[in-house]
């Protein structure tokens, strides 16, 4: 690729701006500046590319850019905030698809133009780009389906599943290596089989993406989304190696490392390893056992009683979970927060890293409901304060509050860091019924002396409490 | 690819990865969702590669221009929606002071 100086300069500026964008995202105050830096960087990169002499079909380019923008703008503006995890999965899907398609085009272009002379390294990286790209495409599509509720979010498992998955990956890797050694695979069985090698790689990558996500359950989505984020980035980086384009390498590496860091954080927050998340099919084994510990007594309360206790408290910590997102209760929770604050109650939120379906999910929902971000505290910030808290109100969270994680070595979630709600003076749990959580584990919190179970739909229940508090003025 | 450019590309990759780790480690968990959508928009830089594939064909309709056109569309969706939605999310994160002043203005 010939690279005029103007294009190279614009790429350099774009790379610098992308790094600044992520740096500015560190703090809420500078974060929006980060988005603008990213936008300018992206614009510079696009203009720089269009200045390349080999770029010709401008009518096609403009048309496809407009189509892309025409689809992208409504997605961004109309999507409700509760659908953020789905949207993210969908965008990983597009990212992976683009990388896969470009990789495919590059492979066949190189074959047709240079008489099949791809060097070993480029060919190997191409195989990697295609593998990552297409597996991210179907994997994210599956994740989207599960998050959107089109596919069942329970893990689907069958005997020998891990063997099948590893076998697919192993064959794909072998094809990749074979393509790196001999890019055209012309020697193989008179070239006929060789012709099929690359399409077979694509097919296996597509299949692997589907099979990888099938056994993953809803509560593991934060890790998986982060992992797919990382793959999408790495495939862009691989594209950079193939095209000898450093901007692509840098941007892809930034995305790759970001996704990797997030998935490590998510794994730590569940005290599980990558392998366990990907091959563990959490929540299956335990389902059968869950039935035996039933019929223990619980204390329940009506909205007026609960509201009275909350109104008299000095400090309240609300622990939100995916259930709050499902019930769309965040605006009612804000009203509750306002009512209590008016009475001089100190209201804060304790947010577990894996609460919700993607990293930071709860923060976005609560920010949407206009709750100032100073009130949103991380698990490690809120836990030391829990013994001084009058009421811990759990809304739609379960396993991340289960004290068994601290002391019960036989528990499946033993060792997982939790929010210590049981240390608060009073615990209230809004829940639809007594069904076990995602992991299928009985939560002993519900049977504690100081726990009040508030049975009902989160949005409706919180709404009734707000009404109660408002009428008491 | 020549060996020299391969080596320098590898350097760029490794250094960018380390830089990524350092910068992103500092991002508060509060902003992890916007972080993911911003990095997503940034990695839609694969648009550049897609544009080259499409542009090189000079308007001819063949396998490559179709693959390129699809790739440009897919990347462009990510560029546009990624940046827009990140900004939309970040706009919602308000500090306590901000919220009060806005409330007063209403």
Short mmCIF file of N, CA and C in Angstrom, two decimals, chain A residues 17 149 179 257 358 365 455:
data_model
loop_
_atom_site.label_atom_id
_atom_site.label_comp_id
_atom_site.label_asym_id
_atom_site.label_seq_id
_atom_site.Cartn_x
_atom_site.Cartn_y
_atom_site.Cartn_z
N UNK A 17 -5.15 10.71 19.32
CA UNK A 17 -6.47 11.11 19.84
C UNK A 17 -7.20 9.94 20.49
N UNK A 149 -33.61 -11.95 24.81
CA UNK A 149 -34.68 -12.88 25.18
C UNK A 149 -35.21 -13.67 24.00
N UNK A 179 -2.35 -22.97 6.62
CA UNK A 179 -2.39 -21.82 5.70
C UNK A 179 -1.16 -20.95 5.87
N UNK A 257 -7.01 -4.82 24.88
CA UNK A 257 -6.58 -4.80 26.28
C UNK A 257 -7.73 -4.35 27.18
N UNK A 358 -23.71 -6.53 31.97
CA UNK A 358 -22.42 -6.13 31.42
C UNK A 358 -21.72 -5.24 32.44
N UNK A 365 -27.86 2.65 34.30
CA UNK A 365 -29.31 2.74 34.55
C UNK A 365 -29.61 3.78 35.62
N UNK A 455 -42.24 -9.12 49.03
CA UNK A 455 -42.61 -9.88 47.83
C UNK A 455 -43.40 -9.02 46.85
#
